[in-house]
C-alpha atoms as an extended CHARMM CRD file, in Angstrom:
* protein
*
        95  EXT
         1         1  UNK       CA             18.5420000000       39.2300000000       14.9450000000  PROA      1               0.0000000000
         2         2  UNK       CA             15.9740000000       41.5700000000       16.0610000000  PROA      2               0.0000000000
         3         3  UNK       CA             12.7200000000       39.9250000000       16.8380000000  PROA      3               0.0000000000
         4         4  UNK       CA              9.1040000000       41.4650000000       18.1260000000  PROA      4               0.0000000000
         5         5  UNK       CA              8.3740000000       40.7340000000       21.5370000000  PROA      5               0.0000000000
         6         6  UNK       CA              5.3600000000       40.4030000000       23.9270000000  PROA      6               0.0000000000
         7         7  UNK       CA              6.3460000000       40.8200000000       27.6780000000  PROA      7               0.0000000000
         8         8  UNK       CA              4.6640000000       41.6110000000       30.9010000000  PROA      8               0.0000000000
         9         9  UNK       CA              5.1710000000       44.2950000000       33.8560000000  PROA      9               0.0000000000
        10        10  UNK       CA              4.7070000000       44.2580000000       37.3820000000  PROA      10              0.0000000000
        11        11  UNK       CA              4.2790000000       46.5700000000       39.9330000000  PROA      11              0.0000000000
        12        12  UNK       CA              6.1190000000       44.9390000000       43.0860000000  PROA      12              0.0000000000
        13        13  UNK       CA              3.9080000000       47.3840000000       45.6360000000  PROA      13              0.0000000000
        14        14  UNK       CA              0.3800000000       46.6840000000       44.1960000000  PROA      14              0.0000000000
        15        15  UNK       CA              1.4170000000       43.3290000000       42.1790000000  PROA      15              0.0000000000
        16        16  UNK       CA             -1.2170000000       44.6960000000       39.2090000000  PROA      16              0.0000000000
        17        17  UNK       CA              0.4560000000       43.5490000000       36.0870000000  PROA      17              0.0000000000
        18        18  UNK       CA              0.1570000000       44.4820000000       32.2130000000  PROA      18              0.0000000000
        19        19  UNK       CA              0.5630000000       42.6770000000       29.3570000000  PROA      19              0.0000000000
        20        20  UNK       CA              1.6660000000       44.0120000000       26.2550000000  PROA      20              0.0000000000
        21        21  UNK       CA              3.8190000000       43.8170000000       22.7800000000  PROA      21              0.0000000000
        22        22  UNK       CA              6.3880000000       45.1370000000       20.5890000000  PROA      22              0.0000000000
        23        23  UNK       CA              7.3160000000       45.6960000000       17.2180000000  PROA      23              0.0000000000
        24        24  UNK       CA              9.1770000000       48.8140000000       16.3930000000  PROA      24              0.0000000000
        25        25  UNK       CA             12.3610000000       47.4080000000       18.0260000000  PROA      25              0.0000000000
        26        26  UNK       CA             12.9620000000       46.1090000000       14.9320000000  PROA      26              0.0000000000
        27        27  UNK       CA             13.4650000000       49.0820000000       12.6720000000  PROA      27              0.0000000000
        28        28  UNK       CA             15.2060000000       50.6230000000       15.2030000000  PROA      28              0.0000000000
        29        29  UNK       CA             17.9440000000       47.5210000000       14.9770000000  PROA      29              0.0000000000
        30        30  UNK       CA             17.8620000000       46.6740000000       18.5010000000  PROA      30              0.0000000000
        31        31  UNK       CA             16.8890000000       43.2460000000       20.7270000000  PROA      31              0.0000000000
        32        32  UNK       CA             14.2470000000       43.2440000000       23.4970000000  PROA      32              0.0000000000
        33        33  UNK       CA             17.1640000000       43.1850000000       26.2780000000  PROA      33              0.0000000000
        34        34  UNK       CA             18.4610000000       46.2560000000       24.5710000000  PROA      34              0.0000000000
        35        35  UNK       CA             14.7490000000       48.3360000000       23.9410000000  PROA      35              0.0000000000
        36        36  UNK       CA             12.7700000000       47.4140000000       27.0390000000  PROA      36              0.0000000000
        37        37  UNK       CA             12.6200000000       49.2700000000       29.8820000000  PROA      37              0.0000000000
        38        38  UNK       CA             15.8590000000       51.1070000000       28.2800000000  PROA      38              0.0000000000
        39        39  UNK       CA             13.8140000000       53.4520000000       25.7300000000  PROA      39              0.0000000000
        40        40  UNK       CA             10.4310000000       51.7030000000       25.6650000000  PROA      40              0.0000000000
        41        41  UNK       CA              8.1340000000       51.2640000000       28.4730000000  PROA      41              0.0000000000
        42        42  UNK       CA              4.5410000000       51.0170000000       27.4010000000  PROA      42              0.0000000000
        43        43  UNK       CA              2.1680000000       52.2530000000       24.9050000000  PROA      43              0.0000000000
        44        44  UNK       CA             -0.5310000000       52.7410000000       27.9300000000  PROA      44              0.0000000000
        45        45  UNK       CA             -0.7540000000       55.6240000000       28.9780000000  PROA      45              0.0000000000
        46        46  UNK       CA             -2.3640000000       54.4640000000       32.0480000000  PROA      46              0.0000000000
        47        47  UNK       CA              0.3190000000       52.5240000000       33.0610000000  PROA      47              0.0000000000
        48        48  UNK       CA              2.5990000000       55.4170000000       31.9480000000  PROA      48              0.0000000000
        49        49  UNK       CA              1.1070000000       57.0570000000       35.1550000000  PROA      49              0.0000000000
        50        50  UNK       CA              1.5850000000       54.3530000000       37.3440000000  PROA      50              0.0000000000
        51        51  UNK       CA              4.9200000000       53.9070000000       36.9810000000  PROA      51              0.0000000000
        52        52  UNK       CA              5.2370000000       57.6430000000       37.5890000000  PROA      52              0.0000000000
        53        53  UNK       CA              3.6520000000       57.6090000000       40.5160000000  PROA      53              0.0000000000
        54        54  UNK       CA              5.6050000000       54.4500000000       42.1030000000  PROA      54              0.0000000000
        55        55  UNK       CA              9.3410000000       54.6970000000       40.0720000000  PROA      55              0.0000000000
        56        56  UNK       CA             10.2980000000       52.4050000000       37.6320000000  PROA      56              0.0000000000
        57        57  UNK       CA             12.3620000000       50.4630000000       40.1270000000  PROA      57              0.0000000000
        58        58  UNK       CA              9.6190000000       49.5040000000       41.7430000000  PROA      58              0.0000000000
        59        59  UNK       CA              8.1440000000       47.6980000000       38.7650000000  PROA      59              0.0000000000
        60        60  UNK       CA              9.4520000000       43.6100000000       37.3620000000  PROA      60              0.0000000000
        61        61  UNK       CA              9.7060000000       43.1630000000       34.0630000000  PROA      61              0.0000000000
        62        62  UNK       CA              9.6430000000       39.8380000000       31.8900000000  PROA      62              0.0000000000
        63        63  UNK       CA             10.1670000000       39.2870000000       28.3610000000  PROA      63              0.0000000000
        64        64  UNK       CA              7.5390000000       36.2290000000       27.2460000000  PROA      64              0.0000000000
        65        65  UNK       CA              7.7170000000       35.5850000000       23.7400000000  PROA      65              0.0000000000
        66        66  UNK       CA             10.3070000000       36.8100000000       20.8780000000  PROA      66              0.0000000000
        67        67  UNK       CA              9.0400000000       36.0900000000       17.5540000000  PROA      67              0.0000000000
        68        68  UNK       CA             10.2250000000       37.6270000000       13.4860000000  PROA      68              0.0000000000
        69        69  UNK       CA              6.1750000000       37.7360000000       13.2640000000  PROA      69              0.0000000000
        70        70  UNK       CA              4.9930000000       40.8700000000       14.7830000000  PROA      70              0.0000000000
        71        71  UNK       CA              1.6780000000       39.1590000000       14.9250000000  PROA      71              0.0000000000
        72        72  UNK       CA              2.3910000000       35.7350000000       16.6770000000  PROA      72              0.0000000000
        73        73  UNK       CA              3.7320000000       38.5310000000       19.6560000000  PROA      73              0.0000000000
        74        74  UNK       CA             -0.1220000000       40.4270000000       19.6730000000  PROA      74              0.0000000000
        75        75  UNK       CA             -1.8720000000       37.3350000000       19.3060000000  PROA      75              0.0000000000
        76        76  UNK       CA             -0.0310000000       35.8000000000       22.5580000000  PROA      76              0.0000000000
        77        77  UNK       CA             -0.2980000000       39.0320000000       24.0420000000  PROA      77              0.0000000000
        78        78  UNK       CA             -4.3920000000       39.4880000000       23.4500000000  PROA      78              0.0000000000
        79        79  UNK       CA             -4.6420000000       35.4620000000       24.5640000000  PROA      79              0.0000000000
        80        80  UNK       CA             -2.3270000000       36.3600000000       27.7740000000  PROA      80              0.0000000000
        81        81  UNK       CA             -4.8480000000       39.5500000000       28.6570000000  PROA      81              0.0000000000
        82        82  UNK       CA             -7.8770000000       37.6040000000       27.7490000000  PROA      82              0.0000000000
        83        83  UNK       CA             -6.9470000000       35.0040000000       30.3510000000  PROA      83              0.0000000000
        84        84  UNK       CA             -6.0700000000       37.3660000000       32.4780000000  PROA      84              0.0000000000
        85        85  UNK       CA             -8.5780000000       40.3040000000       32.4600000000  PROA      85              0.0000000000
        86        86  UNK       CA            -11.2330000000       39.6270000000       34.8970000000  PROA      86              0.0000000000
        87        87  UNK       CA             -8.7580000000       39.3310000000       37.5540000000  PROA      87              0.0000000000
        88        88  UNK       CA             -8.3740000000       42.9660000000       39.6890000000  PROA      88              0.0000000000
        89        89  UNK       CA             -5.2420000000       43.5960000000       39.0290000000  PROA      89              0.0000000000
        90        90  UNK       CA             -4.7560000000       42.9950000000       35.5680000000  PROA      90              0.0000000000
        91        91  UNK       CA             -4.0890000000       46.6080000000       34.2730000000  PROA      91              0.0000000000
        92        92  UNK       CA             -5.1210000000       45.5810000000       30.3540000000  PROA      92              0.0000000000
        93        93  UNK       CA             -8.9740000000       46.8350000000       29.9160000000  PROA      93              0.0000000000
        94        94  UNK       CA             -9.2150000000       45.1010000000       27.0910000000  PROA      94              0.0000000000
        95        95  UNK       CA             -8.3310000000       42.7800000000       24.5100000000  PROA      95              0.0000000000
């Protein structure tokens, strides 16, 4: 079964961290395990440049939540950032 996914990334160096969710996975018939950090990375394109600048092996990666429901995966992403976002290192800007 492929199922939407929220997960979070974070830089092992700096320890900033991003928050962030999935759906296309599922058209493209594969599992979170087989999509992240494989062919998807992150829609910021912030955070695109950070892991440039630092390697993607020096990033940690978590999947959080799995859901069929692409929007049960934003809404626990946008509660995780809103939690999260007045801390420094939180790399979401918003939410």
């Amino acid at each position: 079964m492929y199922l939407a996914y929220t997960y979070l990334i974070t830089n092992k160096i700096t320890n900033q961290f991003y928050y962030g969710s999935r759906y296309q996975n599922v058209g493209l018939k594969r599992t979170a395990i087989q999509d992240f950090w494989i062919y998807y990375f992150t829609s910021s394109k912030f955070v695109e440049e950070i892991i440039k600048q630092y390697s993607k092996e020096s990033f940690e990666y978590k999947i959080l939540y799995e859901s069929e429901n692409y929007h049960n995966c934003y809404w626990m992403e946008q509660d995780l950032i809103k939690e999260n976002i007045k801390n420094p290192l939180c790399l979401n800007k918003q939410y």
